[in-house]
Amino acid sequence: MRECVVRIGKTVAVIAVLVLLAANVMLFSVRIDLTEDQAFSVMPATEAVWERLEDPVAVRYYISGSLRERTAETRHIEEYLEEYVRRAGDRIELSVYDPEQSEERRREAEELGVVPQRVQLERGAESDTTRVYSGIVVEYRDRREVMPLVFEPNEIELELTSAIAALERGERRTLGVAIGDPSISVQDSLQLLANHLARRFRLRVVDLNEELPQELSGLLLVGNSELNTEAAERLERYLTSGGGVVAALDAVRVEPELGAEVQAVRNPYVADLFARYGVVVHPALVLDPENRPIPVERQVGEARFEDEEPYPFWPLISGEEARGDHPVMHGVTEIGVLWPSRLELDRAEPDQGERGRADLEHTVLARSSSDSWYLEDPRDVAPGSHNRPPPERRFSGSYPLAVAVEGEFGEHGEAEEAASERAAGRAVVISGARTLSDMQQLAAPLGTFRFIENAAHWVVGDESLTGLRRRAPTERRLDAIAHPTTRAFHAWVARSVNTFLVPLTVVIVGVWYRRRRLKRHSRRSSWNTGEGVQSSAPR
C-alpha cells in the first residue's frame, strides 16, 4: 500500500512540474542566439538609438512572394526584422506586404520609392527572369527614409538603425567633400565612395577657397596638392571650432591618367598644418609585400593576355595591422591603401608660443606590415619595378598609414581670448588621396569604404553607429562527397550503424534493464519471505 502511494505521489509531482514549466514558458520567454556571429541579436548601439525615440517607428517591408519562396537571403531579412521589432517592444511596428498580391500594394510600394528589379531566380535545373520587390520604408512622425533595394541580410541592422537615427535626429548629417587635387573629381574619380556614403550622409561639394557652410557636420578632404595657405588656415579654423575632418593626403602624387607619373606635392601647406599637430607626411612612398595583385596585360609574340602582378605600392592592411579598439576600426577587416606616403607621429612638445601636440590624443588606426619599406624620391611605380625591399634593409619596418587625432586644435600664436573659444575637434589622416578613388575597386573596396564611413561617423560625433557591424546567418551547406572511394566507405559505415549497431544497442539496453528489474524483484521477494519467517517463529 505504501509503495502505491509513493508512486502516485511521484506521478502527481512530475505532472505538477510539467504544468508549471508550461505556464512559465507561456508567461515568460527566453531566447538565446546560438549562431556563431550572433546573427539574430541586436547591438548596444541599436538599443541606444531606440532609447532616444519618443514616438513609435513604423517599418514596412515590401517583399515579393516569389522572391521570398526561392531565396534564403530574403527569409533571413524577414526573420531578423521580426527579432529586431520583438526586441524593440512597442517602439517599432513591423508590417510585411507582398506587392504581387494586388495592384494597390504594387502602386503603393513604387510611390514610396521601392523600385522593382529584374532578377534571375533558379529552381532546380530551371531558371526564369522575373520582376520582384524587396525594399524597406521607415517612418517616424512626419519623416520617412526609404531603402529601395534590400537584398543583403548582412547589412540590415546597419541600414535600419542608421535610417531610424536619421529620422530621430530630423535629417541626415551633412558631409562636405572638398577636392584638393585637380586630377580628382567626385563625378569621375569618387563615384563609388560617393554612392556608398550617400546612404548615410547628405553629401555637399565645398571649396576650401571659400568659407565653409555652417550646415556641415564634417568634412572629407581628398588630396592637398593644389591647396594654398589660405585654404590651410580655413581648415585649421574649422578644426579649432570643433569641426571634424577626414583628410586623405599626399606628399608624393601619382597620376595614373598620365602613365603613373610621379610628382612631389608643390603646395605642402595642408600637410604642414597636420605636421604642427603631430602627424608628419613625408615625401616617400611606402611599399609592402602584403598587397593586392593588380591586373596587367602581357604580350607574348602576337598574343595578348591578362595576368596578375604583385604591386607593393598598394599595401593591403589586414590581420593585426587592421584591428583595434578605436571606433573607426569597428567591423573593418582589411584596407587597401593606394600609393601611400609615409606617415610619422611627432609627439615632441611644440615650440613656445605655439599650440598643438600637447593637447591632442593620437591613435594609429592602420599600419603597414613589419616587412614593408619606403622609397625616397621615387620615380618609377610601374608593376614589377620594386617587388623586393632594398638589400640594406635601411628603410624597412612598419609605418603608420592612418592616424586619428582628437582634442583641442588651435591657431599658433593666437590671443588668450581667442583660445577660450576653442572646442575639441577630430581628424583622421589617411595616407594616399587615391585610396578614396574608384581605383579602390581593384584593391579592397568593401573594407576600405567601411573604414572611410566609420571615420566620417566618428568625426561628426556618431561613433556609436560604427559599432553596427555587418553580419548575416551563415549557411552550413552539406556538400556531396566527391571522391567515390570515400563516398562508398561513408555509405558502408552509415548502413552498418543503422542496420546493426543501433538495433544491437537497443537489445543490449533492453536486456540490461530486464535483468535489473528481475534482480530488484528477487531482492524484494527475499525480504518479504524473510520477514514472514521471522514473525512466525516462537518467542
Coordinates of C-alpha atoms in Angstrom, one line a residue, residues 196-534:
H196 CA 28.5 54.4 -50.5
L197 CA 28.5 57.5 -48.3
A198 CA 25.2 58.8 -49.7
R199 CA 23.4 56.0 -47.9
R200 CA 24.4 57.5 -44.5
F201 CA 25.1 61.2 -45.2
R202 CA 23.9 64.1 -47.2
L203 CA 26.9 65.0 -49.4
R204 CA 27.8 68.5 -50.4
V205 CA 30.8 69.5 -52.5
V206 CA 32.6 72.5 -51.0
D207 CA 35.5 74.7 -51.9
L208 CA 38.2 75.4 -49.4
N209 CA 39.0 78.6 -51.2
E210 CA 35.7 79.9 -49.8
E211 CA 34.2 80.0 -46.3
L212 CA 32.7 76.6 -45.3
P213 CA 28.9 76.4 -44.9
Q214 CA 27.6 76.4 -41.4
E215 CA 25.4 73.3 -42.1
L216 CA 28.4 71.0 -42.4
S217 CA 28.6 68.2 -39.8
G218 CA 32.0 67.1 -41.0
L219 CA 34.4 67.5 -43.9
L220 CA 36.0 64.9 -46.3
L221 CA 39.2 66.3 -47.9
V222 CA 40.6 64.4 -50.8
G223 CA 44.1 65.5 -51.9
N224 CA 46.1 68.6 -51.0
S225 CA 48.4 69.3 -53.9
E226 CA 46.6 72.5 -55.0
L227 CA 45.5 73.9 -51.7
N228 CA 47.2 77.2 -50.8
T229 CA 47.9 78.8 -47.4
E230 CA 44.5 80.4 -47.2
A231 CA 42.8 77.0 -47.6
A232 CA 45.0 75.6 -44.9
E233 CA 44.2 78.4 -42.5
R234 CA 40.4 78.0 -43.2
L235 CA 40.8 74.2 -42.5
E236 CA 42.6 75.0 -39.2
R237 CA 39.8 77.4 -38.1
Y238 CA 37.3 74.7 -38.8
L239 CA 39.2 72.2 -36.6
T240 CA 39.7 74.8 -33.9
S241 CA 35.9 75.5 -33.7
G242 CA 35.3 71.8 -33.0
G243 CA 34.9 70.5 -36.6
G244 CA 35.7 67.0 -37.8
V245 CA 37.9 66.3 -40.9
V246 CA 38.8 63.1 -42.7
A247 CA 41.8 64.0 -44.8
A248 CA 43.5 61.8 -47.4
L249 CA 46.8 63.5 -48.1
D250 CA 49.8 63.1 -50.3
A251 CA 53.4 64.2 -50.1
V252 CA 54.1 62.3 -53.4
R253 CA 51.5 62.3 -56.1
V254 CA 51.0 59.5 -58.6
E255 CA 48.8 60.4 -61.6
P256 CA 47.6 57.2 -63.3
E257 CA 45.9 59.2 -66.1
L258 CA 49.4 60.4 -67.1
G259 CA 51.0 56.9 -67.2
A260 CA 51.6 56.8 -63.4
E261 CA 53.7 60.0 -63.4
V262 CA 55.2 60.7 -60.0
Q263 CA 55.5 64.2 -58.6
A264 CA 56.3 65.8 -55.3
V265 CA 53.5 67.9 -53.9
R266 CA 54.3 71.5 -54.6
N267 CA 52.0 73.1 -52.0
P268 CA 52.6 71.4 -48.7
Y269 CA 50.5 73.9 -46.6
V270 CA 47.9 71.4 -45.5
A271 CA 50.5 68.7 -44.8
D272 CA 52.4 71.3 -42.7
L273 CA 49.2 72.1 -40.8
F274 CA 48.8 68.5 -39.7
A275 CA 52.6 68.2 -39.0
R276 CA 52.1 71.0 -36.4
Y277 CA 49.6 68.8 -34.8
G278 CA 51.9 65.7 -34.7
V279 CA 51.1 63.9 -38.0
V280 CA 54.0 64.3 -40.4
V281 CA 53.6 63.3 -44.1
H282 CA 57.0 62.5 -45.6
P283 CA 57.8 62.7 -49.3
A284 CA 58.4 58.9 -49.6
L285 CA 56.1 56.1 -50.8
V286 CA 55.6 53.1 -48.6
L287 CA 55.8 49.6 -50.2
D288 CA 54.6 46.4 -48.7
P289 CA 55.0 42.7 -49.7
E290 CA 51.4 42.3 -48.3
N291 CA 49.5 43.7 -51.2
R292 CA 46.6 43.1 -53.6
P293 CA 47.9 41.9 -57.0
I294 CA 46.7 44.1 -59.9
P295 CA 45.8 43.0 -63.4
V296 CA 48.4 43.7 -66.1
E297 CA 48.4 43.0 -69.8
R298 CA 51.2 40.9 -71.2
Q299 CA 52.2 40.2 -74.8
V300 CA 53.8 37.0 -76.0
G301 CA 54.5 37.2 -79.7
E302 CA 51.4 38.4 -81.2
A303 CA 49.1 37.1 -78.4
R304 CA 48.0 39.3 -75.6
F305 CA 46.7 38.0 -72.3
E306 CA 45.8 39.4 -68.9
D307 CA 47.8 38.4 -65.8
E308 CA 48.1 39.5 -62.2
E309 CA 51.2 41.1 -60.8
P310 CA 52.1 41.8 -57.1
Y311 CA 52.1 45.6 -56.6
P312 CA 53.8 46.7 -53.4
F313 CA 52.8 50.3 -54.0
W314 CA 49.2 49.3 -52.9
P315 CA 49.6 47.8 -49.4
L316 CA 46.8 45.6 -48.2
I317 CA 46.3 46.1 -44.4
S318 CA 44.7 43.2 -42.7
G319 CA 45.1 41.0 -39.6
E320 CA 46.7 42.7 -36.6
E321 CA 47.6 45.8 -38.6
A322 CA 43.8 46.4 -39.2
R323 CA 42.5 45.7 -35.8
G324 CA 42.0 47.9 -32.9
D325 CA 39.6 49.2 -30.2
H326 CA 39.1 52.6 -31.8
P327 CA 35.5 53.1 -33.1
V328 CA 36.9 53.8 -36.6
M329 CA 38.1 50.2 -36.9
H330 CA 34.9 48.5 -35.8
G331 CA 33.9 45.9 -38.4
V332 CA 37.0 46.7 -40.6
T333 CA 38.9 43.6 -41.7
E334 CA 41.1 45.0 -44.4
I335 CA 42.1 48.3 -46.0
G336 CA 43.7 48.8 -49.4
V337 CA 45.9 51.9 -49.4
L338 CA 47.0 53.3 -52.9
W339 CA 50.4 54.9 -53.3
P340 CA 50.6 55.9 -49.6
S341 CA 53.2 58.5 -48.4
R342 CA 55.0 57.7 -45.2
L343 CA 53.3 59.0 -42.0
E344 CA 55.2 59.6 -38.8
L345 CA 53.9 60.7 -35.4
D346 CA 55.8 63.6 -33.8
R347 CA 54.8 63.8 -30.2
A348 CA 57.5 66.3 -29.3
E349 CA 56.4 69.4 -27.3
P350 CA 55.6 72.4 -29.5
D351 CA 57.7 75.5 -29.5
Q352 CA 57.0 78.2 -27.1
G353 CA 54.0 80.3 -28.1
E354 CA 52.7 77.5 -30.3
R355 CA 49.8 75.2 -29.6
G356 CA 49.3 71.7 -30.8
R357 CA 50.5 68.3 -29.9
A358 CA 50.4 68.6 -26.1
D359 CA 46.6 68.8 -26.0
L360 CA 45.9 66.1 -28.7
E361 CA 45.5 62.4 -28.5
H362 CA 46.9 60.4 -31.4
T363 CA 45.9 56.8 -32.3
V364 CA 47.4 54.8 -35.1
L365 CA 44.5 53.1 -36.9
A366 CA 46.3 51.2 -39.5
R367 CA 49.9 50.5 -40.4
S368 CA 51.9 48.6 -42.9
S369 CA 53.4 45.1 -42.2
S370 CA 56.7 44.7 -40.4
D371 CA 58.3 43.8 -43.8
S372 CA 57.4 47.0 -45.6
W373 CA 59.8 49.6 -46.7
Y374 CA 59.7 53.1 -48.3
L375 CA 61.3 54.8 -51.2
E376 CA 62.5 58.4 -51.0
D377 CA 62.2 60.4 -54.2
P378 CA 60.5 57.6 -56.2
R379 CA 60.5 57.9 -59.9
D380 CA 59.2 54.6 -61.2
V381 CA 56.0 53.0 -59.9
A382 CA 55.4 50.6 -62.7
P383 CA 54.4 47.0 -61.8
G384 CA 57.4 44.8 -61.3
S385 CA 59.8 47.7 -60.7
H386 CA 60.1 47.4 -56.9
N387 CA 58.8 44.0 -55.9
R388 CA 61.6 43.4 -53.4
P389 CA 62.8 45.5 -50.5
P390 CA 66.3 47.2 -50.7
P391 CA 69.1 44.8 -49.7
E392 CA 70.4 47.1 -47.0
R393 CA 67.0 47.0 -45.2
R394 CA 67.7 50.5 -44.0
F395 CA 64.2 51.8 -44.7
S396 CA 62.3 48.7 -43.7
G397 CA 59.7 48.4 -40.9
S398 CA 56.1 49.0 -40.0
Y399 CA 54.8 52.5 -40.8
P400 CA 51.5 54.3 -39.8
L401 CA 49.2 54.8 -42.8
A402 CA 46.1 56.1 -41.0
V403 CA 46.0 58.2 -37.7
A404 CA 43.2 59.5 -35.6
V405 CA 43.7 62.9 -33.8
E406 CA 41.4 64.2 -31.1
G407 CA 41.5 67.2 -28.8
E408 CA 41.7 70.9 -28.9
F409 CA 43.3 72.2 -32.1
G410 CA 44.4 75.8 -32.2
E411 CA 46.0 78.5 -34.3
H412 CA 49.6 79.2 -33.5
G413 CA 50.3 82.4 -31.6
E414 CA 46.6 83.2 -31.0
A415 CA 45.4 85.5 -28.3
E416 CA 44.0 84.2 -25.0
E417 CA 40.5 85.4 -25.7
A418 CA 40.5 83.5 -29.0
A419 CA 41.9 80.4 -27.3
S420 CA 39.0 80.4 -24.9
E421 CA 36.6 79.8 -27.8
R422 CA 38.2 76.6 -28.9
A423 CA 36.3 73.3 -29.0
A424 CA 37.5 69.7 -29.2
G425 CA 37.9 68.7 -32.8
R426 CA 38.6 65.4 -34.5
A427 CA 40.6 64.4 -37.6
V428 CA 41.5 61.2 -39.4
V429 CA 44.6 61.5 -41.6
I430 CA 44.9 58.8 -44.3
S431 CA 47.9 58.4 -46.4
G432 CA 47.2 58.5 -50.2
A433 CA 44.5 60.5 -51.8
R434 CA 43.9 57.9 -54.4
T435 CA 42.9 55.5 -51.6
L436 CA 39.4 57.1 -51.8
S437 CA 39.2 56.9 -55.6
D438 CA 37.3 54.4 -57.9
M439 CA 40.6 52.6 -58.4
Q440 CA 39.9 51.1 -55.0
Q441 CA 37.7 48.5 -56.7
L442 CA 40.9 46.8 -57.7
A443 CA 42.1 46.6 -54.1
A444 CA 39.8 46.2 -51.1
P445 CA 36.7 48.3 -51.7
L446 CA 34.4 46.8 -49.1
G447 CA 36.8 47.1 -46.2
T448 CA 38.2 50.5 -47.3
F449 CA 34.8 52.2 -47.8
R450 CA 33.6 50.8 -44.5
F451 CA 36.7 52.3 -42.9
I452 CA 36.0 55.7 -44.5
E453 CA 32.4 55.5 -43.5
N454 CA 33.4 54.8 -39.9
A455 CA 35.9 57.7 -40.0
A456 CA 33.1 60.0 -41.2
H457 CA 30.8 58.8 -38.4
W458 CA 33.5 59.4 -35.8
V459 CA 34.5 62.9 -36.8
V460 CA 30.8 64.1 -36.8
G461 CA 30.2 62.5 -33.4
D462 CA 28.2 59.5 -34.4
E463 CA 30.7 56.9 -33.3
S464 CA 28.0 54.7 -31.8
L465 CA 26.9 53.8 -35.3
T466 CA 30.4 52.4 -36.1
G467 CA 29.5 49.5 -33.7
L468 CA 26.9 48.2 -36.1
R469 CA 28.9 45.5 -37.8
R470 CA 27.8 43.7 -40.9
R471 CA 26.8 40.1 -40.3
A472 CA 24.4 37.5 -41.6
P473 CA 23.4 33.9 -40.8
T474 CA 25.9 31.6 -42.3
E475 CA 24.6 28.8 -44.5
R476 CA 26.0 25.5 -43.4
R477 CA 25.8 23.6 -46.6
L478 CA 26.2 19.8 -46.7
D479 CA 28.2 19.2 -49.9
A480 CA 28.3 15.8 -51.5
I481 CA 31.5 13.8 -51.1
A482 CA 33.3 13.9 -54.4
H483 CA 35.8 11.0 -54.1
P484 CA 34.0 7.7 -55.0
T485 CA 36.0 5.5 -52.6
T486 CA 35.5 7.9 -49.7
R487 CA 31.8 8.2 -50.5
A488 CA 31.4 4.4 -50.7
F489 CA 33.2 4.0 -47.3
H490 CA 30.9 6.5 -45.6
A491 CA 27.9 4.9 -47.1
W492 CA 29.0 1.5 -45.7
V493 CA 29.6 2.9 -42.3
A494 CA 26.1 4.6 -42.3
R495 CA 24.4 1.3 -43.4
S496 CA 26.3 -0.7 -40.7
V497 CA 25.4 1.7 -38.0
N498 CA 21.7 1.8 -39.0
T499 CA 21.4 -1.9 -39.7
F500 CA 23.4 -3.5 -36.9
L501 CA 24.8 -1.1 -34.3
V502 CA 21.6 0.8 -33.5
P503 CA 19.4 -2.4 -33.1
L504 CA 22.1 -4.1 -31.2
T505 CA 22.4 -1.2 -28.8
V506 CA 18.6 -1.3 -28.2
V507 CA 18.7 -5.0 -27.5
I508 CA 21.6 -4.7 -25.1
V509 CA 19.9 -1.8 -23.2
G510 CA 16.7 -3.8 -23.1
V511 CA 18.4 -7.0 -21.7
W512 CA 20.3 -4.9 -19.1
Y513 CA 17.1 -3.2 -18.0
R514 CA 15.2 -6.5 -17.8
R515 CA 17.9 -8.2 -15.7
R516 CA 18.0 -5.1 -13.4
R517 CA 14.2 -5.4 -12.8
L518 CA 14.5 -9.1 -12.2
K519 CA 17.2 -8.6 -9.6
R520 CA 15.2 -5.9 -7.9
H521 CA 12.1 -8.1 -7.8
S522 CA 14.1 -11.0 -6.4
R523 CA 15.5 -8.9 -3.6
R524 CA 12.1 -7.6 -2.7
S525 CA 10.7 -11.2 -2.6
S526 CA 13.5 -12.4 -0.4
W527 CA 13.0 -9.6 2.0
N528 CA 9.2 -10.3 2.3
T529 CA 9.8 -14.0 2.8
G530 CA 12.4 -13.5 5.5
E531 CA 10.2 -11.0 7.3
G532 CA 7.3 -13.6 7.3
V533 CA 9.5 -16.4 8.7
Q534 CA 10.9 -14.2 11.4

